[in-house]
mmCIF file of C-alpha atoms and ligand atoms in Angstrom:
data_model
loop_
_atom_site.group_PDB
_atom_site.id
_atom_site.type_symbol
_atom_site.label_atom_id
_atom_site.label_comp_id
_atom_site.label_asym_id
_atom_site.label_seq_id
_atom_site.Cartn_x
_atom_site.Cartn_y
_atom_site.Cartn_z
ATOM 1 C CA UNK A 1000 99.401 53.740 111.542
ATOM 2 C CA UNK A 1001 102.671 53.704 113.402
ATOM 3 C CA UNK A 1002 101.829 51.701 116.550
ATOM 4 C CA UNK A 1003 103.887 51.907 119.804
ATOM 5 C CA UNK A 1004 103.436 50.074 122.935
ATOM 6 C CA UNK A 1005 104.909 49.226 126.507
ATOM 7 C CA UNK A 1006 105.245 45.474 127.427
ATOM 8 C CA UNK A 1007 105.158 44.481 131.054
ATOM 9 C CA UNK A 1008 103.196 42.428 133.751
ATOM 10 C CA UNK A 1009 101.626 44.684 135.509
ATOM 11 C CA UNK A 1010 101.294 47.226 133.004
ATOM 12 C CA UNK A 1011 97.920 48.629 133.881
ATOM 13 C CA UNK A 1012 99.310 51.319 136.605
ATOM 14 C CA UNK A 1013 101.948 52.307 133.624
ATOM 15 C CA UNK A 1014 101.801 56.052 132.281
ATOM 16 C CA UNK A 1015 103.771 55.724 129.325
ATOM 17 C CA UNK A 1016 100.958 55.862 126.890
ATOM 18 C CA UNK A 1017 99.851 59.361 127.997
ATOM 19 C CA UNK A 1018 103.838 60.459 127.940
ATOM 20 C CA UNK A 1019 104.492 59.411 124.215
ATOM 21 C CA UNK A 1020 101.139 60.317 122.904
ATOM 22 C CA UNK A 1021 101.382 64.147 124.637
ATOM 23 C CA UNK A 1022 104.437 64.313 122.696
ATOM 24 C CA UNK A 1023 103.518 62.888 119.260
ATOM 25 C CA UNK A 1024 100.487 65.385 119.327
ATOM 26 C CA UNK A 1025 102.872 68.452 120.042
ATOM 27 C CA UNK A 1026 104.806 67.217 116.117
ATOM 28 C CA UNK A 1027 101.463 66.315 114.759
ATOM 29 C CA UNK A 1028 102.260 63.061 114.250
ATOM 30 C CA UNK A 1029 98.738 62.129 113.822
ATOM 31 C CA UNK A 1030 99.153 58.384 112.785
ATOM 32 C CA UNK A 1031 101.355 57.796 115.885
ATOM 33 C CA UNK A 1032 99.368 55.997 118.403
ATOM 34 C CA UNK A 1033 101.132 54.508 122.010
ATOM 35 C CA UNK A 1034 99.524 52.056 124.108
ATOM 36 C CA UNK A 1035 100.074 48.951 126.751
ATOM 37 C CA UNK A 1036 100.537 45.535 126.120
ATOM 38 C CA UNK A 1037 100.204 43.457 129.165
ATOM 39 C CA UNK A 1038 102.725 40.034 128.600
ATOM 40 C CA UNK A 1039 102.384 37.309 130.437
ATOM 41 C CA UNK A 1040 104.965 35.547 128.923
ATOM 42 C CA UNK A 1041 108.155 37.447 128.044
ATOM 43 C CA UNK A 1042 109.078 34.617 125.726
ATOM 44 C CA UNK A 1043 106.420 35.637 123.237
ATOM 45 C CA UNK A 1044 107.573 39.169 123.290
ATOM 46 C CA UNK A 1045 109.508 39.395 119.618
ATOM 47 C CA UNK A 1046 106.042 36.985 118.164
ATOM 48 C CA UNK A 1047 103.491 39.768 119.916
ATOM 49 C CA UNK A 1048 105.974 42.822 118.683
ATOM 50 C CA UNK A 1049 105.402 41.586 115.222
ATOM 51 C CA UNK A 1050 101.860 40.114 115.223
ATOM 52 C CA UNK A 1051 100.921 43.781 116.127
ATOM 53 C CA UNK A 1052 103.033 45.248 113.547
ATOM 54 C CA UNK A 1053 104.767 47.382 116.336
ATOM 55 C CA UNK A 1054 107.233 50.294 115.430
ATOM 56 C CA UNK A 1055 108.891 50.420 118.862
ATOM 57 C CA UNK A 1056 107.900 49.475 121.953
ATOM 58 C CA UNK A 1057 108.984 50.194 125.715
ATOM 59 C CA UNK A 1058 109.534 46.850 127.961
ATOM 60 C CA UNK A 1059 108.872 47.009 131.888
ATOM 61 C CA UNK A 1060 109.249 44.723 134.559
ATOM 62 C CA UNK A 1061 109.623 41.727 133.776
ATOM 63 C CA UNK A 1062 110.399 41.245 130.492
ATOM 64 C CA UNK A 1063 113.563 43.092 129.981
ATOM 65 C CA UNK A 1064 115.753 40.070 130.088
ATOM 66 C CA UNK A 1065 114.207 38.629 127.742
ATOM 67 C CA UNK A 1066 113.886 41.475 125.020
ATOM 68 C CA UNK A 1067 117.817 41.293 125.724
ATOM 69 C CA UNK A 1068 117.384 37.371 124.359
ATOM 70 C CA UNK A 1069 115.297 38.034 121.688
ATOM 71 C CA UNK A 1070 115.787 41.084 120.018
ATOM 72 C CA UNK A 1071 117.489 40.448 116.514
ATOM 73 C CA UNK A 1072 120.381 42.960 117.751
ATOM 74 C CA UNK A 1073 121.486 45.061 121.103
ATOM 75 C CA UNK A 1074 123.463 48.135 120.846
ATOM 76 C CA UNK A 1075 124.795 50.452 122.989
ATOM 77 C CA UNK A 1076 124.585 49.902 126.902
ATOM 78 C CA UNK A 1077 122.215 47.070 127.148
ATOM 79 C CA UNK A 1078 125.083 44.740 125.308
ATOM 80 C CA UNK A 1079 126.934 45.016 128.729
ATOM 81 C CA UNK A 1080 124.010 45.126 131.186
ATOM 82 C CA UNK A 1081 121.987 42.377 129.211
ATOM 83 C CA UNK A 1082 118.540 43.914 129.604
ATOM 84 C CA UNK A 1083 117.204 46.176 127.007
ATOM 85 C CA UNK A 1084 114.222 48.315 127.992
ATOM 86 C CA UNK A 1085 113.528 49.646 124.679
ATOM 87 C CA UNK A 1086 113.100 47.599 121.363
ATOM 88 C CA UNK A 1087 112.727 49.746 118.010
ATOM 89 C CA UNK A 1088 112.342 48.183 114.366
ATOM 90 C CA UNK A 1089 114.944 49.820 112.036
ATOM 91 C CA UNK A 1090 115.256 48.400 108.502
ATOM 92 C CA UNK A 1091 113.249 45.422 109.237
ATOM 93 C CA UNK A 1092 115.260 44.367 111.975
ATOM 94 C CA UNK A 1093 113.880 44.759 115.657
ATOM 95 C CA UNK A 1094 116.869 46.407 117.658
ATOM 96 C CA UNK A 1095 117.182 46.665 121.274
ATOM 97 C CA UNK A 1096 118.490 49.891 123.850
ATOM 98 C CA UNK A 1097 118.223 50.852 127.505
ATOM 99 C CA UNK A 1098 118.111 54.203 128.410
ATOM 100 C CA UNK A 1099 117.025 53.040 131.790
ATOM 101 C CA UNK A 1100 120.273 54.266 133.290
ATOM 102 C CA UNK A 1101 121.208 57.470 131.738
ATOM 103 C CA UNK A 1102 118.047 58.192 132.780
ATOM 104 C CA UNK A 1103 118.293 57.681 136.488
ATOM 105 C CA UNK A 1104 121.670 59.393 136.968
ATOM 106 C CA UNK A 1105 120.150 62.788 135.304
ATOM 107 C CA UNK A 1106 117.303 62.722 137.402
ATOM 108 C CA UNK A 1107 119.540 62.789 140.657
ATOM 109 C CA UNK A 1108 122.520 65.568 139.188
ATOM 110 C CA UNK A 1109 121.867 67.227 141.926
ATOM 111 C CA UNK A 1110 122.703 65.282 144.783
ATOM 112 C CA UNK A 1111 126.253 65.480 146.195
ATOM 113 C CA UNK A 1112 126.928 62.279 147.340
ATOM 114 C CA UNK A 1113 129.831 59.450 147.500
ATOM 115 C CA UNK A 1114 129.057 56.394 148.694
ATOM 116 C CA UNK A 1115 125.671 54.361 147.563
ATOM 117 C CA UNK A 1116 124.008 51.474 148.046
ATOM 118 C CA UNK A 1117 121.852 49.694 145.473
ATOM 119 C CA UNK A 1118 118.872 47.411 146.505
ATOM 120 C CA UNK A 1119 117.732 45.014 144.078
ATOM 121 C CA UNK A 1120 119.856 42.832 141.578
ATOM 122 C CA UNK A 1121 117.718 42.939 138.482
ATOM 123 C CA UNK A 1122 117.945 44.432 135.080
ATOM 124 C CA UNK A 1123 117.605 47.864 137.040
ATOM 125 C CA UNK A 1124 120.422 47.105 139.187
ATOM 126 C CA UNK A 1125 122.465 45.950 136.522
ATOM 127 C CA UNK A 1126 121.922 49.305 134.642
ATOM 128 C CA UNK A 1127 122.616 51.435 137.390
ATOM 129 C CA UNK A 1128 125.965 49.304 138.649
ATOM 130 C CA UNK A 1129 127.454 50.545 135.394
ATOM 131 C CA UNK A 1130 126.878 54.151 136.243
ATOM 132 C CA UNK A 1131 127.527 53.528 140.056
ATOM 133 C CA UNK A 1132 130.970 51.789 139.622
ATOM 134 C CA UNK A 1133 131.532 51.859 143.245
ATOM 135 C CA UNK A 1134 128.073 50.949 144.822
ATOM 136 C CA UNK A 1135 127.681 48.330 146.816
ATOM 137 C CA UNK A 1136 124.955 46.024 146.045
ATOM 138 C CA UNK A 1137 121.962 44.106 148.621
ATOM 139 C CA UNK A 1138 119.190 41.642 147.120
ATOM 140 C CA UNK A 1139 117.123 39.251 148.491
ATOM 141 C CA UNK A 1140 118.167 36.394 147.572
ATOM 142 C CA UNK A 1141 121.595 35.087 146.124
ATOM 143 C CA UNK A 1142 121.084 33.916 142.716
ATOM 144 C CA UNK A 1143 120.917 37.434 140.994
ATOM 145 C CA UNK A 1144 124.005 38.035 142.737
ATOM 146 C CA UNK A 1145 126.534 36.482 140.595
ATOM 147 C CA UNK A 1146 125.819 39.159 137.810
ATOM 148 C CA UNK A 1147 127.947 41.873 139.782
ATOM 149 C CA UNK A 1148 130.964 40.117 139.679
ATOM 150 C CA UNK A 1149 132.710 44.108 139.994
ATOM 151 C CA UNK A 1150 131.044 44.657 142.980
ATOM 152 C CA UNK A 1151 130.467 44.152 146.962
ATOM 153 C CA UNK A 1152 127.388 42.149 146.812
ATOM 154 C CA UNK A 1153 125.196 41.082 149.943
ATOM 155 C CA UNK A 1154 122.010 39.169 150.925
ATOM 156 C CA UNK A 1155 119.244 40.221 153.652
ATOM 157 C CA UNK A 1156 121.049 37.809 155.868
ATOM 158 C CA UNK A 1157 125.020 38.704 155.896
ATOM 159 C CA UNK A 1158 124.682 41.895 154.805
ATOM 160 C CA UNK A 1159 127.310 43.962 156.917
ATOM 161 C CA UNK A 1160 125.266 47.657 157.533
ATOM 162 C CA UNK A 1161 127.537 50.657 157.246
ATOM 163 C CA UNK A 1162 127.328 54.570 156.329
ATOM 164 C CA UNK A 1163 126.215 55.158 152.291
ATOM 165 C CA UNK A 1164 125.116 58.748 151.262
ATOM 166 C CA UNK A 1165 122.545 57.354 148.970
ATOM 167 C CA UNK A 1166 120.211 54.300 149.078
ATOM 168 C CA UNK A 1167 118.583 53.402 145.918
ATOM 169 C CA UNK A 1168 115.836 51.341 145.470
ATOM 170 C CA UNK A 1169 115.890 49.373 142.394
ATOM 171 C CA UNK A 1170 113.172 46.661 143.933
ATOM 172 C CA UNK A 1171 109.755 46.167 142.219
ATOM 173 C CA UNK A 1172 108.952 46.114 146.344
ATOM 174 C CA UNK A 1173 106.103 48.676 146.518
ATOM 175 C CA UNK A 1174 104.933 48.911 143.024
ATOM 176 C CA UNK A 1175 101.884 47.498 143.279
ATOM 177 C CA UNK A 1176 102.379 46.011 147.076
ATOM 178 C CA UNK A 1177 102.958 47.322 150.887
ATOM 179 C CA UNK A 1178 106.524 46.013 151.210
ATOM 180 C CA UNK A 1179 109.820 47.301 151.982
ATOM 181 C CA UNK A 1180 112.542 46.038 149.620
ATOM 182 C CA UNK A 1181 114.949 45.179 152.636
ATOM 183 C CA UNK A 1182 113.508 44.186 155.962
ATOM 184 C CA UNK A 1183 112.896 47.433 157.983
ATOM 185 C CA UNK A 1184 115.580 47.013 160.905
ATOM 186 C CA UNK A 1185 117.920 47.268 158.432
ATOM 187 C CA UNK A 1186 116.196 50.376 156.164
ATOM 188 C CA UNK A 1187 116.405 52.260 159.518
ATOM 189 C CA UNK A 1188 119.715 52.057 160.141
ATOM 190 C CA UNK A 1189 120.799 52.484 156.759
ATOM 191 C CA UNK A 1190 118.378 55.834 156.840
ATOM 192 C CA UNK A 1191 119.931 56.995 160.396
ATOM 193 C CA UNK A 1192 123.597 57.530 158.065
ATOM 194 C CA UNK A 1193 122.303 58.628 154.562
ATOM 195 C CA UNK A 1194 121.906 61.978 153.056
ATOM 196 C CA UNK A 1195 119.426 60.747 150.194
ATOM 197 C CA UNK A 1196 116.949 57.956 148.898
ATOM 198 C CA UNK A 1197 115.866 57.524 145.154
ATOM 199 C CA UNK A 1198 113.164 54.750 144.422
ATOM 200 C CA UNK A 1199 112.867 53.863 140.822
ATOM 201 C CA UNK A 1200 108.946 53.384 141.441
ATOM 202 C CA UNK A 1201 107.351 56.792 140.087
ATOM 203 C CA UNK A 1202 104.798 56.867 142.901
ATOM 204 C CA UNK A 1203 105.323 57.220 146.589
ATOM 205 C CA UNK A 1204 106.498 53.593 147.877
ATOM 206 C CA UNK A 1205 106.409 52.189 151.518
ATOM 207 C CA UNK A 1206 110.623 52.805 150.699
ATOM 208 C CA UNK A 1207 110.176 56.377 150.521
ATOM 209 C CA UNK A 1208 108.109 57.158 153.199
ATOM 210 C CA UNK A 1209 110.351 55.633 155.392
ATOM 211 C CA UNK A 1210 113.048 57.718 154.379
ATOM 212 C CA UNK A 1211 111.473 60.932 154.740
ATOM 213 C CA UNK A 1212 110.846 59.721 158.918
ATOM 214 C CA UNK A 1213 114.941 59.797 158.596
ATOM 215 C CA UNK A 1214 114.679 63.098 157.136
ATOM 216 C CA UNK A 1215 116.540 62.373 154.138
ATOM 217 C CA UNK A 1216 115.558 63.862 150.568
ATOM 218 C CA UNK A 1217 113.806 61.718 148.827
ATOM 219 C CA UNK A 1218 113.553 61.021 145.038
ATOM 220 C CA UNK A 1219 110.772 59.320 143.312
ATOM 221 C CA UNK A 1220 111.031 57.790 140.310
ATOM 222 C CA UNK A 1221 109.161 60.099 137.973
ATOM 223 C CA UNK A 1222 112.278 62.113 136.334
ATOM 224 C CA UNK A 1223 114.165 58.910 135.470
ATOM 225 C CA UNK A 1224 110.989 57.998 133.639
ATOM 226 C CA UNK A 1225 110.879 61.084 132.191
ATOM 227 C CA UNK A 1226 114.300 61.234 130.765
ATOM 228 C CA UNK A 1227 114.418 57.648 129.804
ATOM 229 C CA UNK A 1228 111.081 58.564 128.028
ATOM 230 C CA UNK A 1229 112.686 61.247 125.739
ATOM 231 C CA UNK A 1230 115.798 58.703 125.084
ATOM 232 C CA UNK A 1231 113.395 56.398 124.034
ATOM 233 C CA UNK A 1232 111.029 58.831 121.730
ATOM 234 C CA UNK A 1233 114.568 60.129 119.695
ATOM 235 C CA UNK A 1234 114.540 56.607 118.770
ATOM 236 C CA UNK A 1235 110.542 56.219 118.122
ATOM 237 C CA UNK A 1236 110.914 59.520 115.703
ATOM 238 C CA UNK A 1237 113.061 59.783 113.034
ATOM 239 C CA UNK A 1238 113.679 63.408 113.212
ATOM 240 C CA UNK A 1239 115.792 65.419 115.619
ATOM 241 C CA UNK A 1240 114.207 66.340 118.757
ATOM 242 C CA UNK A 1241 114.992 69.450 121.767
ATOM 243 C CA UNK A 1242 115.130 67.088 124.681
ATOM 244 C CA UNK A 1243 113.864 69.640 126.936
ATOM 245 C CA UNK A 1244 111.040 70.095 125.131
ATOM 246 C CA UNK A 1245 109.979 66.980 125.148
ATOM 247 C CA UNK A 1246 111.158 66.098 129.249
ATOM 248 C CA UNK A 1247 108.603 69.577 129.657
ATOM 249 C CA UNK A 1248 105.773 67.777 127.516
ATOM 250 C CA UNK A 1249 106.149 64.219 129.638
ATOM 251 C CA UNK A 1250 106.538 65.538 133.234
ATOM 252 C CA UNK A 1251 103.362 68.035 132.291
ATOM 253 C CA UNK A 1252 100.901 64.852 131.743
ATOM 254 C CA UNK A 1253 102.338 62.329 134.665
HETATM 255 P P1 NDP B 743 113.573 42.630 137.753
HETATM 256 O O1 NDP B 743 112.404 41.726 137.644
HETATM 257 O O2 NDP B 743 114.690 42.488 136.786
HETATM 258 O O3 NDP B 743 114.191 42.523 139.249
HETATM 259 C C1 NDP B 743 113.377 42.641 140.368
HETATM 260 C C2 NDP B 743 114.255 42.840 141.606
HETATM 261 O O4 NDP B 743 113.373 43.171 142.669
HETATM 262 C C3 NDP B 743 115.025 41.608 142.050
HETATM 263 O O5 NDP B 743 116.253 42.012 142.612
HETATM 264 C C4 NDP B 743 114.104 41.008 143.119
HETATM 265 O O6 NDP B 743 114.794 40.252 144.102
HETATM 266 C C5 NDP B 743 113.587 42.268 143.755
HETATM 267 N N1 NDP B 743 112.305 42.114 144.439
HETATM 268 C C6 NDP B 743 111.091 41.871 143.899
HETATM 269 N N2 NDP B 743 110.142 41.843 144.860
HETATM 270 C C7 NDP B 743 110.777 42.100 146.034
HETATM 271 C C8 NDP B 743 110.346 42.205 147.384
HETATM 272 N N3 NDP B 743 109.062 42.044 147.736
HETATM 273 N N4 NDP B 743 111.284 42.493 148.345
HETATM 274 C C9 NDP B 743 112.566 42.659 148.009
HETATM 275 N N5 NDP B 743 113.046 42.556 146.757
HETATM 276 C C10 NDP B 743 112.157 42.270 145.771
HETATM 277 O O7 NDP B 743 112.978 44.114 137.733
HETATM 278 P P2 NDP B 743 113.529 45.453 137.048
HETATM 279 O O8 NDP B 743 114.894 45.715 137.505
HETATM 280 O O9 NDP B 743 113.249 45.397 135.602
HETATM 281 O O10 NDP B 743 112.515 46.563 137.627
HETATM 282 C C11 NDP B 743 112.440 46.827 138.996
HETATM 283 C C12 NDP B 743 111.574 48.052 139.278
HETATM 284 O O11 NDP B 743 112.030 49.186 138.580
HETATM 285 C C13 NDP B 743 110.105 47.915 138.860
HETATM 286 O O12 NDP B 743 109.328 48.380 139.931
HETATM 287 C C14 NDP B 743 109.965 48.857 137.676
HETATM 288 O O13 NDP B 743 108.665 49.377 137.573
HETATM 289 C C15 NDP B 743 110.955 49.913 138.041
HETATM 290 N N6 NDP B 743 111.487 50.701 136.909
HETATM 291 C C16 NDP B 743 111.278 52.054 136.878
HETATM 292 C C17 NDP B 743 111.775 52.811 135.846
HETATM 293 C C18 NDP B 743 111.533 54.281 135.795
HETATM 294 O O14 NDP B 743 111.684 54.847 134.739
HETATM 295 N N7 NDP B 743 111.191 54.921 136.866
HETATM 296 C C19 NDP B 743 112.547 52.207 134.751
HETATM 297 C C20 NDP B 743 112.733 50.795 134.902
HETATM 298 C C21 NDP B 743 112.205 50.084 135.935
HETATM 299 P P3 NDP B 743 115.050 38.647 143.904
HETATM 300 O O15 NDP B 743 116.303 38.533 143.062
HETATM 301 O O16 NDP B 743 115.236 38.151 145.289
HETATM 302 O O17 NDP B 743 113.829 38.082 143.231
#
């Protein structure tokens, strides 16, 4: 059996299993079996991975820092944004990836915008501040802060509010709560100036509702799940695979 799983804490609400296993049925990859792994400790994470004699495994909020840490090597993107969201065991070593980012920025070519805003300074953030050279970035609190050394970087409390086209929430505010990620005087008047919102939460968040009361066109989260999905299932399979095909298969079971 070729297990596959996603780590995280929460990972009950998580619809990766039904995404991978939709597509290993479509190859017939009958001894290919996905499912969750809810982590309490993301210390434990490389111990679990091989106790369960995992292939590869997706890794959710809030473990991705330290799959970064643990993994016995990092290629590609994650080496810069230090959070891998993807670990895959090649020749007996367990290898980490994010395809969290590639991901997001396909899932919003459509948009014609200049100026953005990310909210949130986590391994999301991070990701996307690589593809979003110029965004300016609004968190919380402080300490995550220092990691986006490249960019204009603000707290809830001296954050100075001017015009972006797009506001992206990179928060885990709304994922399995009511809240906003940024108190809402200041969503508002962000809203009033923007052209577009994208939440990285696949269902609809307190975030996103309040942007569409500003009118603004709003994307979920569901097509940068779906394309970091089939950037993550090339990896799983060790065949070539039409990435269409398989963004068709994932979006057709979320
Ligand atoms: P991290 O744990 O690395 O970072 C969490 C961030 O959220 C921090 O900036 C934290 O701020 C902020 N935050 C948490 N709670 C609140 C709150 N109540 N109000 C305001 N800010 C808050 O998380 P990740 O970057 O790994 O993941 C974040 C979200 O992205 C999750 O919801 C996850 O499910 C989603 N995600 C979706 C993907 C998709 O494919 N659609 C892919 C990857 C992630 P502070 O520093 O102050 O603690």
């Amino acid at each position: 059996m070729n297990l596959f799983t996603i780590f995280g804490n929460p990972v009950a609400h998580s619809k990766s299993p039904r995404m991978y296993n939709a597509c290993f049925k479509k190859y017939h990859l009958n001894n290919y079996c996905y499912t969750r792994t809810l982590l309490e400790n993301g210390e434990d994470i490389i111990k679990v991975f091989k106790k369960l004699k995992i292939k590869g495994a997706s890794v959710t909020v809030p473990h991705k820092e330290w799959a970064y840490k643990l993994a016995d090597e990092v290629r590609g993107i994650a080496k810069e944004i230090k959070a891998v969201n993807c670990l895959v065991l090649e020749d007996d070593k367990i290898v980490g990836y994010n395809t969290d980012a590639p991901g997001f920025v396909e899932s919003i070519k459509e948009f014609n915008y200049k100026s953005v805003l990310i909210i949130g300074a986590g391994g999301t953030a991070k990701a996307l501040s690589l593809m979003f050279k110029n965004a300016d970035i609004l968190n919380r609190s402080e300490n995550r802060l220092k990691d986006f050394k490249n960019h204009k970087t603000y707290t809830w409390d001296n954050f100075e509010i001017k015009k972006y086209d797009l506001i992206i929430n990179t928060t885990s505010a709304g994922l399995s709560d009511d809240n906003l990620p940024a108190p809402r005087e200041i969503l508002e008047i962000l809203f009033k100036k923007a052209k577009y919102a994208a939440d990285v939460i696949y269902h609809t968040t307190p975030f996103q509702k309040l942007a569409k009361e500003y009118n603004l066109i709003v994307k979920d989260g569901s097509d940068m799940l779906v394309y970091q999905g089939v950037l993550q299932f090339e990896k799983f399979v060790d065949f070539k695979i039409d990435r269409d095909e398989i963004a068709k298969i994932m979006k057709s079971v979320l």
